[in-house]
Coordinates of C-alpha atoms in Angstrom, one line a residue:
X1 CA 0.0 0.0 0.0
X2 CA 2.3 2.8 -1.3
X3 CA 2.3 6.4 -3.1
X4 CA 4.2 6.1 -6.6
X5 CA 3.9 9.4 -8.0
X6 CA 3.2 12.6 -7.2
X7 CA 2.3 15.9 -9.6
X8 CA 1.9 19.7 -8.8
X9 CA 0.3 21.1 -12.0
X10 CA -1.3 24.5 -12.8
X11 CA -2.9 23.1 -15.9
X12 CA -2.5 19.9 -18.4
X13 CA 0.3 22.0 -20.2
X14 CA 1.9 23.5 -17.2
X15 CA 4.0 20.6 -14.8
X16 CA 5.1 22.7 -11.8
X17 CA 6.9 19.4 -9.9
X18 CA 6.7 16.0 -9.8
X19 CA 8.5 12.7 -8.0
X20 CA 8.2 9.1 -8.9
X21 CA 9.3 6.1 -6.3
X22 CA 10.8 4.9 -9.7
X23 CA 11.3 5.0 -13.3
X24 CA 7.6 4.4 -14.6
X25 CA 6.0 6.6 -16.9
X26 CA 3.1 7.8 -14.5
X27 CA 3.2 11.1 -15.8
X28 CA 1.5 10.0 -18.9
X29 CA -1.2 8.3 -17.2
X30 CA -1.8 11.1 -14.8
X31 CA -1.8 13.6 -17.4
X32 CA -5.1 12.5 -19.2
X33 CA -6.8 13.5 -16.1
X34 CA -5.7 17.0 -15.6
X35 CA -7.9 18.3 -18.3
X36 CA -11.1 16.4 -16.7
X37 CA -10.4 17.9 -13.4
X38 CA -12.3 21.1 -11.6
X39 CA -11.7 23.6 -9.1
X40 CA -12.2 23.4 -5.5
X41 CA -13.2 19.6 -6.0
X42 CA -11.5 16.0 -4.4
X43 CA -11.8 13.3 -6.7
X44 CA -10.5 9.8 -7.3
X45 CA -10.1 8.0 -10.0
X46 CA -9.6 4.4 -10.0
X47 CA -8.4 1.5 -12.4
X48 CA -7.3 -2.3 -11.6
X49 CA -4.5 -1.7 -9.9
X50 CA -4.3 1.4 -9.2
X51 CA -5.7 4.8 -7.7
X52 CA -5.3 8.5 -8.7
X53 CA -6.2 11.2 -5.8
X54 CA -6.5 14.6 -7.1
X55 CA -7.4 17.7 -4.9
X56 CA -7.7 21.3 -6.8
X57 CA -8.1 24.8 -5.8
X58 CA -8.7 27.7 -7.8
X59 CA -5.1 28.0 -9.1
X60 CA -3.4 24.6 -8.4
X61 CA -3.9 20.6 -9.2
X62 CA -2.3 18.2 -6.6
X63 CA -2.5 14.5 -8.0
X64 CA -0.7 11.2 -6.3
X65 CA -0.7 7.9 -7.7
X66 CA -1.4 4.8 -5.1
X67 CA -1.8 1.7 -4.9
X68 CA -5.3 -0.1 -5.4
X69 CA -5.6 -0.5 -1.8
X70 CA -4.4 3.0 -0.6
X71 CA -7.0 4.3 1.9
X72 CA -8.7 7.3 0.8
X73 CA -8.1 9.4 4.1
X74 CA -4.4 8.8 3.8
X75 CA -4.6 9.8 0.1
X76 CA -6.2 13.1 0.6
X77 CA -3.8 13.7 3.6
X78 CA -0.8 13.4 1.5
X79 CA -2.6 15.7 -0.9
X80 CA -3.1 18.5 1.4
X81 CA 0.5 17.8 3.3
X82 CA 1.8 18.5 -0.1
X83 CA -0.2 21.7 -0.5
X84 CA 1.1 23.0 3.1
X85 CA 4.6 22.2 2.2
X86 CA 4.2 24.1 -1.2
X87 CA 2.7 26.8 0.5
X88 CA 5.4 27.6 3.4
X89 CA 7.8 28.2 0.2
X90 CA 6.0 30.0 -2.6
X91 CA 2.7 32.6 -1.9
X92 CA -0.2 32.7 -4.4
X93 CA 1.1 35.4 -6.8
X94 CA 4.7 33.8 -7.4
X95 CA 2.7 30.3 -7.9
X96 CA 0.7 32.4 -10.6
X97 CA 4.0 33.3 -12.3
X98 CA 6.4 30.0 -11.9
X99 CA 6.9 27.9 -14.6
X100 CA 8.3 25.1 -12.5
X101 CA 9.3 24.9 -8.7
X102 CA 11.0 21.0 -9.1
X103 CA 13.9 21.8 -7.5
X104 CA 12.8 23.7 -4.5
X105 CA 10.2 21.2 -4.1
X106 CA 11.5 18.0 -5.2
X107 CA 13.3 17.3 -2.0
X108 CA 10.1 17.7 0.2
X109 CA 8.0 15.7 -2.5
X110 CA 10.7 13.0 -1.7
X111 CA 10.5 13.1 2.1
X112 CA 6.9 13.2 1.9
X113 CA 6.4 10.2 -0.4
X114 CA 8.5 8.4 2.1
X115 CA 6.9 8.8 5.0
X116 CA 3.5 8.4 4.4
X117 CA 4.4 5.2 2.8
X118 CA 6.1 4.2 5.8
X119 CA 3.2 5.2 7.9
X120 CA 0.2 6.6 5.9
X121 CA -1.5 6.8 9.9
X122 CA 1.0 9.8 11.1
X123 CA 0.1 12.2 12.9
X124 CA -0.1 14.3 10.0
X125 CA -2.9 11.8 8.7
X126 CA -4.7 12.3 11.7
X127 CA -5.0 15.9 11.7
X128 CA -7.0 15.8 8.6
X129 CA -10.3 18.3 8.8
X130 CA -13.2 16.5 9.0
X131 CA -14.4 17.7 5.8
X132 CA -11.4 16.7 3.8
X133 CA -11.5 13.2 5.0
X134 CA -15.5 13.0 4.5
X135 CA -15.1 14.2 0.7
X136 CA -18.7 14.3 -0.4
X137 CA -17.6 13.6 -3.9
X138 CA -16.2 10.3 -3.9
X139 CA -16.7 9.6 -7.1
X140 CA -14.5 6.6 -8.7
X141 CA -14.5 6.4 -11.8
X142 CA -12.7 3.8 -14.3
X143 CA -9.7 5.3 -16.4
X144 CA -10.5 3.0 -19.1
X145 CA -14.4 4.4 -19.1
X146 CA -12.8 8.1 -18.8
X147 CA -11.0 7.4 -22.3
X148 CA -13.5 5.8 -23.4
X149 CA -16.0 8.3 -23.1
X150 CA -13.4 10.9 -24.3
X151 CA -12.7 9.0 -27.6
X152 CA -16.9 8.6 -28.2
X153 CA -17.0 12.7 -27.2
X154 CA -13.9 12.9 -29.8
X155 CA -16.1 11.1 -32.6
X156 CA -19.5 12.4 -31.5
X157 CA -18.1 15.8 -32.3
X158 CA -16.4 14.9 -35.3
X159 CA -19.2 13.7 -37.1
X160 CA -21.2 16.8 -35.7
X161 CA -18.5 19.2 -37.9
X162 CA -18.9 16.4 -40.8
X163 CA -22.7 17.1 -40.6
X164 CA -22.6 20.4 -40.2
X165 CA -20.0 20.6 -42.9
X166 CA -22.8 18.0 -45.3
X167 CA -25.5 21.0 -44.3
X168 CA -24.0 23.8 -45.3
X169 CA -23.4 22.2 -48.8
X170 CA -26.8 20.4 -49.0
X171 CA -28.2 24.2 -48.3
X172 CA -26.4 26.0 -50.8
X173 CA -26.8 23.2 -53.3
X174 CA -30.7 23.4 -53.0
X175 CA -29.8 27.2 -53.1
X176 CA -28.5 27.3 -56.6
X177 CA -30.5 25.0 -57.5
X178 CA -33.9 26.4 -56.5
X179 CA -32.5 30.0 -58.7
X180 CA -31.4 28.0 -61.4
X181 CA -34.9 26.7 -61.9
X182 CA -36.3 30.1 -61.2
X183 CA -34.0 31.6 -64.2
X184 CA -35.3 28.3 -66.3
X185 CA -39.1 29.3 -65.0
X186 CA -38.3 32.5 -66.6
X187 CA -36.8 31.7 -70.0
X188 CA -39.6 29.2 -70.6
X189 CA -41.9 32.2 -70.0
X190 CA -40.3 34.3 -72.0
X191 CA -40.1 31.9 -75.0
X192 CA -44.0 31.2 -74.5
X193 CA -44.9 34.7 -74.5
X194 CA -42.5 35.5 -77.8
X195 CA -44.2 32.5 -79.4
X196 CA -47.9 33.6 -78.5
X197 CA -46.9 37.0 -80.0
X198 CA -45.5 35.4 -83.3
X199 CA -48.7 33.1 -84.0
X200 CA -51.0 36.6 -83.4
X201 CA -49.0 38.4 -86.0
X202 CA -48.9 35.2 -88.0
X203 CA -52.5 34.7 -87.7
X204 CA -53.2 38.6 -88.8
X205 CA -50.5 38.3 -91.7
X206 CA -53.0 35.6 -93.1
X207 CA -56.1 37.1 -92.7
X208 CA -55.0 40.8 -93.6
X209 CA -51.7 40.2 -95.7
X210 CA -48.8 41.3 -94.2
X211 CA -48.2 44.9 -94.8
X212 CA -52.1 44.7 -93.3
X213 CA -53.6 46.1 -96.6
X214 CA -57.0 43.9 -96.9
X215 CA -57.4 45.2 -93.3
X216 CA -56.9 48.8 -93.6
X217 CA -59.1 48.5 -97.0
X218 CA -61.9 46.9 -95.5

């Protein structure tokens, strides 16, 4: 029942420290949930052999990797240890500006990993709020189903812009089309009327020659 990884993140595209117990590749794991993640909110995430904590505020994303069988308390607690310790070194407004703080940090990432996997009951565990430790939103939620969905979202929405795309052609095809008929309406008209015109003066022609003579005599 151990930590493996820890991550201090502003964003997905902003890494402000991280440790690992060893040379896995967590970060790639733990960076598909950054983007899924929302302020002031505790939430765990939780695969088949493993857990994700994550606890954000309004500026900051703390994230640990455990252990399937890590206890949730102890999770949090390392969670909020490791905002404490980030926030005796750094204030708000230089955490707004850093790009990274790995090596002022890196050390008490370390020291923290260590001993709450020595003893995730300290006594820093057991000073825990109440209302971190009850987290009303203990939702777990399957990795796999996370990317999952995200892939569907991805294809639902690509299809929508393929749709949209097929609409906007299907519209101004039936929009040339509808004034090419109407120019077609048109000509047809015209060519009745001019035809209508030429059998009237062929008719008269007939009857009343065609300079109109027998007419005009009559």
């Amino acid at each position: 029942m151990s930590i493996h990884y820890v991550i201090i993140a502003r964003d997905a595209r902003v890494i402000l420290a991280d440790y690992s117990t060893d040379n896995s590749n967590y970060q790639v794991s733990v960076s598909s949930i950054l983007p899924k993640l929302q302020a002031n909110r505790r939430r765990y995430f939780q695969s088949e052999n493993c857990r994700i904590f994550t606890y954000c505020t309004d500026t900051l994303q703390f994230v640990c990797l455990t252990d399937i069988d890590y206890r949730m308390e102890a999770g949090y607690s390392f969670l909020e240890a490791v905002k404490q310790a980030l926030s005796k070194k750094f204030s708000d407004e230089e955490m707004m500006n850093a790009l990274t703080v790995g090596p002022a940090m890196s050390r008490e990432l370390k020291d923290l990993v260590e001993e709450y996997n020595q003893n995730p009951e300290s006594d820093k565990a057991k000073l825990v709020t109440a209302d971190l430790i009850e987290v009303k939103d203990r939702t777990a939620e399957s990795l796999g189903g996370i990317l999952d969905r995200s892939i569907k979202i991805d294809v639902i929405r690509s299809k929508s812009e393929a749709m949209k795309g097929i609409s906007v052609t299907y519209k101004k095809t039936a929009h040339d089309y509808k004034i090419a008929m109407m120019r077609r309406y048109m000509c047809c008209s015209m060519v009745s009327i001019l035809v209508v015109l030429f059998l009237i003066w062929l008719i008269a022609s007939i009857v009343c020659g065609f300079t109109f003579s027998k007419c005009r005599s009559s």
